[in-house]
Short mmCIF file of C-alpha atoms and ligand atoms in Angstrom, two decimals:
data_model
loop_
_atom_site.label_atom_id
_atom_site.label_comp_id
_atom_site.label_asym_id
_atom_site.label_seq_id
_atom_site.Cartn_x
_atom_site.Cartn_y
_atom_site.Cartn_z
CA UNK K 1 4.91 3.73 9.63
CA UNK K 2 6.80 6.30 7.54
CA UNK K 3 8.85 4.73 4.75
CA UNK K 4 10.75 6.05 1.84
CA UNK K 5 8.54 4.66 -1.01
CA UNK K 6 8.40 4.42 -4.77
CA UNK K 7 5.23 2.73 -6.09
CA UNK K 8 4.20 1.92 -9.71
CA UNK K 9 0.51 2.00 -10.81
CA UNK K 10 0.67 0.16 -14.05
CA UNK K 11 -3.20 0.81 -14.61
CA UNK K 12 -4.55 -1.23 -17.51
CA UNK K 13 -1.10 -2.02 -18.94
CA UNK K 14 1.30 -4.96 -18.84
CA UNK K 15 -0.44 -8.17 -19.70
CA UNK K 16 1.34 -11.24 -18.05
CA UNK K 17 3.93 -11.89 -20.83
CA UNK K 18 5.03 -8.23 -21.15
CA UNK K 19 5.08 -8.21 -17.39
CA UNK K 20 7.76 -11.02 -17.24
CA UNK K 21 9.80 -9.33 -19.98
CA UNK K 22 9.76 -6.02 -18.33
CA UNK K 23 10.53 -7.13 -14.81
CA UNK K 24 13.27 -9.38 -16.13
CA UNK K 25 14.95 -6.12 -17.27
CA UNK K 26 13.95 -3.94 -14.43
CA UNK K 27 14.74 -6.23 -11.56
CA UNK K 28 18.53 -6.26 -11.71
CA UNK K 29 18.31 -2.18 -11.42
CA UNK K 30 16.01 -2.11 -8.32
CA UNK K 31 16.44 -5.31 -6.27
CA UNK K 32 19.26 -4.00 -3.89
CA UNK K 33 17.53 -1.08 -2.71
CA UNK K 34 16.36 -0.62 0.87
CA UNK K 35 13.48 1.70 -0.21
CA UNK K 36 9.87 0.46 0.06
CA UNK K 37 9.01 -0.47 -3.68
CA UNK K 38 5.48 -1.57 -4.62
CA UNK K 39 4.46 -2.70 -8.09
CA UNK K 40 0.78 -2.43 -8.61
CA UNK K 41 -0.29 -4.64 -11.37
CA UNK K 42 -3.55 -5.40 -13.22
CA UNK K 43 -5.20 -8.49 -11.64
CA UNK K 44 -4.37 -10.90 -14.35
CA UNK K 45 -0.70 -10.02 -14.16
CA UNK K 46 -0.27 -10.22 -10.52
CA UNK K 47 0.55 -13.80 -10.26
CA UNK K 48 3.45 -13.21 -12.83
CA UNK K 49 4.55 -10.22 -10.64
CA UNK K 50 4.54 -12.40 -7.52
CA UNK K 51 6.66 -15.13 -9.17
CA UNK K 52 9.17 -12.58 -10.66
CA UNK K 53 9.57 -10.85 -7.20
CA UNK K 54 10.08 -13.94 -5.17
CA UNK K 55 13.13 -13.59 -3.12
CA UNK K 56 13.28 -9.80 -3.20
CA UNK K 57 11.68 -7.36 -0.70
CA UNK K 58 9.61 -5.65 -3.24
CA UNK K 59 5.93 -5.57 -2.62
CA UNK K 60 3.07 -6.71 -4.97
CA UNK K 61 0.00 -4.40 -5.18
CA UNK K 62 -3.47 -4.37 -6.74
CA UNK K 63 -5.08 -1.39 -8.10
CA UNK K 64 -8.63 -2.16 -6.72
CA UNK K 65 -10.72 -4.54 -4.73
CA UNK K 66 -14.14 -5.17 -3.55
CA UNK K 67 -15.41 -4.46 0.06
CA UNK K 68 -16.69 -7.95 0.64
CA UNK K 69 -14.90 -11.25 1.17
CA UNK K 70 -16.95 -13.32 -1.24
CA UNK K 71 -20.33 -13.68 -2.92
CA UNK K 72 -22.48 -12.84 -5.89
CA UNK K 73 -20.57 -9.68 -7.15
CA UNK K 74 -19.86 -10.45 -10.71
CA UNK K 75 -16.60 -9.25 -12.05
CA UNK K 76 -15.24 -8.19 -8.49
CA UNK K 77 -12.10 -9.34 -6.74
CA UNK K 78 -11.97 -9.75 -2.95
CA UNK K 79 -9.20 -9.07 -0.42
CA UNK K 80 -9.23 -12.80 0.37
CA UNK K 81 -8.23 -13.63 -3.09
CA UNK K 82 -5.51 -10.96 -3.25
CA UNK K 83 -4.03 -12.08 -0.07
CA UNK K 84 -3.92 -15.73 -1.10
CA UNK K 85 -1.83 -15.00 -4.05
CA UNK K 86 0.75 -12.81 -2.29
CA UNK K 87 -0.59 -9.30 -2.62
CA UNK K 88 0.23 -6.92 0.26
CA UNK K 89 -0.83 -3.55 -1.02
CA UNK K 90 -3.92 -2.21 -2.79
CA UNK K 91 -4.46 1.15 -4.46
CA UNK K 92 -7.94 2.54 -3.29
CA UNK K 93 -9.82 5.71 -4.47
CA UNK K 94 -7.48 6.43 -7.50
CA UNK K 95 -9.10 9.36 -9.42
CA UNK K 96 -9.65 7.14 -12.47
CA UNK K 97 -11.79 4.76 -10.48
CA UNK K 98 -13.60 7.82 -9.03
CA UNK K 99 -14.21 9.33 -12.55
CA UNK K 100 -15.00 6.07 -14.74
CA UNK K 101 -16.51 3.77 -11.98
CA UNK K 102 -18.28 6.00 -9.87
CA UNK K 103 -16.42 5.46 -6.66
CA UNK K 104 -17.16 7.78 -3.79
CA UNK K 105 -15.32 8.57 -0.57
CA UNK K 106 -17.92 6.32 1.19
CA UNK K 107 -17.11 3.27 -1.18
CA UNK K 108 -13.39 3.96 -0.74
CA UNK K 109 -13.94 4.07 3.24
CA UNK K 110 -15.61 0.60 3.04
CA UNK K 111 -12.74 -0.70 0.93
CA UNK K 112 -10.01 0.64 3.18
CA UNK K 113 -11.58 -0.96 6.33
CA UNK K 114 -11.96 -4.24 4.46
CA UNK K 115 -8.42 -4.22 3.21
CA UNK K 116 -7.00 -3.35 6.77
CA UNK K 117 -9.22 -6.17 8.14
CA UNK K 118 -7.34 -8.56 5.83
CA UNK K 119 -3.85 -7.16 6.48
CA UNK K 120 -3.62 -5.44 3.21
CA UNK K 121 -2.04 -2.12 3.16
CA UNK K 122 -4.46 0.44 1.68
CA UNK K 123 -2.81 3.13 -0.58
CA UNK K 124 -5.52 5.68 -0.35
CA UNK K 125 -5.51 8.31 -3.02
CA UNK K 126 -6.96 11.89 -2.97
CA UNK K 127 -6.55 14.91 -4.97
CA UNK K 128 -8.49 17.89 -6.67
CA UNK K 129 -9.49 18.74 -10.16
CA UNK K 130 -8.21 21.81 -11.97
CA UNK K 131 -11.82 23.57 -11.43
CA UNK K 132 -11.49 23.07 -7.65
CA UNK K 133 -8.06 24.31 -7.57
CA UNK K 134 -9.04 27.27 -9.63
CA UNK K 135 -11.81 28.00 -7.21
CA UNK K 136 -9.27 28.03 -4.36
CA UNK K 137 -10.80 25.19 -2.71
CA UNK K 138 -8.09 22.40 -3.10
CA UNK K 139 -7.12 22.13 0.46
CA UNK K 140 -10.71 21.96 1.80
CA UNK K 141 -11.42 19.19 -0.90
CA UNK K 142 -8.49 17.10 0.06
CA UNK K 143 -9.32 17.44 3.80
CA UNK K 144 -12.88 16.40 3.09
CA UNK K 145 -11.75 13.35 0.87
CA UNK K 146 -9.29 12.09 3.66
CA UNK K 147 -11.94 12.62 6.62
CA UNK K 148 -14.63 10.65 4.61
CA UNK K 149 -12.36 7.99 3.62
CA UNK K 150 -11.12 7.46 7.08
CA UNK K 151 -14.46 7.45 8.82
CA UNK K 152 -14.45 4.48 11.45
CA UNK K 153 -10.76 3.74 10.82
CA UNK K 154 -9.03 3.05 14.04
CA UNK K 155 -5.93 5.17 15.07
CA UNK K 156 -3.75 2.12 15.20
CA UNK K 157 -4.58 1.28 11.62
CA UNK K 158 -4.15 4.58 10.12
CA UNK K 159 -0.48 4.49 10.46
CA UNK K 160 -0.47 1.27 8.42
CA UNK K 161 -2.00 3.17 5.50
CA UNK K 162 -0.30 4.80 2.80
CA UNK K 163 -1.74 8.12 1.44
CA UNK K 164 -1.10 9.59 -1.82
CA UNK K 165 -1.83 13.18 -2.98
CA UNK K 166 -2.71 13.03 -6.62
CA UNK K 167 -3.95 16.27 -8.13
CA UNK K 168 -6.12 15.02 -11.09
CA UNK K 169 -4.69 17.84 -13.36
CA UNK K 170 -1.11 16.27 -12.93
CA UNK K 171 -2.07 12.74 -13.66
CA UNK K 172 -0.81 11.56 -17.01
CA UNK K 173 -0.52 15.04 -18.37
CA UNK K 174 3.21 15.37 -18.05
CA UNK K 175 2.56 18.60 -16.09
CA UNK K 176 3.48 17.68 -12.53
CA UNK K 177 2.52 19.80 -9.67
CA UNK K 178 5.20 22.39 -8.45
CA UNK K 179 7.26 21.57 -5.42
CA UNK K 180 4.98 24.03 -3.47
CA UNK K 181 1.77 22.52 -4.80
CA UNK K 182 2.83 18.92 -4.09
CA UNK K 183 3.96 19.96 -0.65
CA UNK K 184 0.86 21.79 0.14
CA UNK K 185 -1.29 18.81 -0.84
CA UNK K 186 0.79 16.24 1.13
CA UNK K 187 0.72 18.56 4.25
CA UNK K 188 -3.03 18.97 3.96
CA UNK K 189 -3.36 15.16 4.14
CA UNK K 190 -1.29 15.22 7.30
CA UNK K 191 -3.05 18.17 8.71
CA UNK K 192 -6.45 16.27 8.40
CA UNK K 193 -4.98 13.11 10.03
CA UNK K 194 -3.72 15.21 12.90
CA UNK K 195 -7.15 16.78 13.37
CA UNK K 196 -8.66 13.30 13.44
CA UNK K 197 -5.93 11.16 15.24
CA UNK K 198 -3.38 13.65 16.74
CA UNK K 199 0.24 14.67 15.67
CA UNK K 200 1.96 11.46 16.50
CA UNK K 201 -0.16 9.68 13.92
CA UNK K 202 0.06 12.26 11.29
CA UNK K 203 3.89 12.43 11.67
CA UNK K 204 4.15 8.70 11.15
CA UNK K 205 2.11 7.91 8.10
CA UNK K 206 3.65 7.58 4.73
CA UNK K 207 2.54 10.18 2.30
CA UNK K 208 3.31 10.18 -1.39
CA UNK K 209 2.95 12.55 -4.22
CA UNK K 210 1.57 11.23 -7.66
CA UNK K 211 1.17 13.02 -10.80
CA UNK K 212 3.74 13.06 -13.77
CA UNK K 213 6.60 11.99 -11.64
CA UNK K 214 9.42 11.02 -13.64
CA UNK K 215 13.39 11.16 -13.43
CA UNK K 216 13.41 14.75 -14.82
CA UNK K 217 11.40 16.15 -11.92
CA UNK K 218 11.90 13.67 -9.06
CA UNK K 219 14.79 15.77 -7.78
CA UNK K 220 12.53 18.70 -7.04
CA UNK K 221 9.87 16.33 -5.14
CA UNK K 222 11.85 13.99 -3.19
CA UNK K 223 13.82 16.47 -0.93
CA UNK K 224 10.55 17.68 0.52
CA UNK K 225 10.25 16.52 4.34
CA UNK K 226 6.54 15.92 4.16
CA UNK K 227 6.76 13.73 0.96
CA UNK K 228 7.95 10.24 1.52
CA UNK K 229 7.90 9.28 -2.05
CA UNK K 230 6.13 8.85 -5.30
CA UNK K 231 3.20 7.06 -6.86
CA UNK K 232 4.08 6.58 -10.64
CA UNK K 233 1.92 5.99 -13.52
CA UNK K 234 3.72 6.39 -16.91
CA UNK K 235 7.07 6.26 -15.56
CA UNK K 236 6.33 3.14 -13.87
CA UNK K 237 5.93 1.44 -17.19
CA UNK K 238 9.47 1.91 -18.24
CA UNK K 239 13.11 1.74 -16.96
CA UNK K 240 12.58 5.40 -15.82
CA UNK K 241 11.21 3.62 -12.71
CA UNK K 242 14.71 2.51 -11.88
CA UNK K 243 15.96 5.88 -12.40
CA UNK K 244 13.41 7.48 -10.06
CA UNK K 245 14.21 4.79 -7.40
CA UNK K 246 17.84 5.89 -7.61
CA UNK K 247 16.88 9.47 -7.13
CA UNK K 248 14.62 8.63 -4.14
CA UNK K 249 17.73 6.83 -2.54
CA UNK K 250 19.62 10.11 -2.56
CA UNK K 251 17.40 11.77 -0.03
CA UNK K 252 17.03 10.55 3.42
C1 PEP M 301 -1.26 7.69 -11.38
O1 PEP M 301 -2.07 7.36 -12.22
O2 PEP M 301 -1.36 7.26 -10.08
C2 PEP M 301 -0.07 8.52 -11.84
C3 PEP M 301 0.58 9.23 -10.93
O3 PEP M 301 0.07 8.66 -13.29
P1 PEP M 301 1.21 9.52 -13.91
O4 PEP M 301 2.62 9.39 -13.10
O5 PEP M 301 1.28 8.99 -15.42
O6 PEP M 301 0.74 10.97 -13.91
#
């Protein structure tokens, strides 16, 4: 379903004590919103986020998971574990996982299928490097990522997913995509989903833009029809998150 969304990806920041201190400050600013808000915390801080968000409609997300339920996979976390502690969303295929941990579309595909099997909402990320963009291949690249990540995913499950266009060159750089670039990437996600599942499905999925979104540039991104919201890294770690939420509220 298509939802106006603002999500924070805390990455490897916010240990439990800091999490509590931060959420104590942040929550009064965001708790009344009717937007779909998701806080994606590191594994060890998830329980603290769950406790702090009790009684609110804000969702708790993880930043990764493994594609098996249990077993001899040292260091991994399963969807069963995430569900049990109150996690509802999981970021999958973030470019940092692809770059540093060798995640491929095939692995992300397995994770998406497993997350859906357990009722977790996959937040599937895609996006091109500067080189691919420079070569004029950004759209083809996004299309292929989405196609491969969605192999074998049933039509009725696709609309449960959230997709995020995150050009690698815009992540953590302070140089966000222009309005046109963000729109083009998000439209390409919808076009690919349309080619696989039809226009009703593609019009109904939530598609976010991520890449240096903050309260100074959110006004250029959120009015765009094909973009339902933002996935925030840096700005998700400060009170700027609340300012971005307020900006998202301004656009229906
Ligand atoms: C991210 O890592 O998902 C992200 C969008 O980071 P930033 O907002 O810092 O660019």
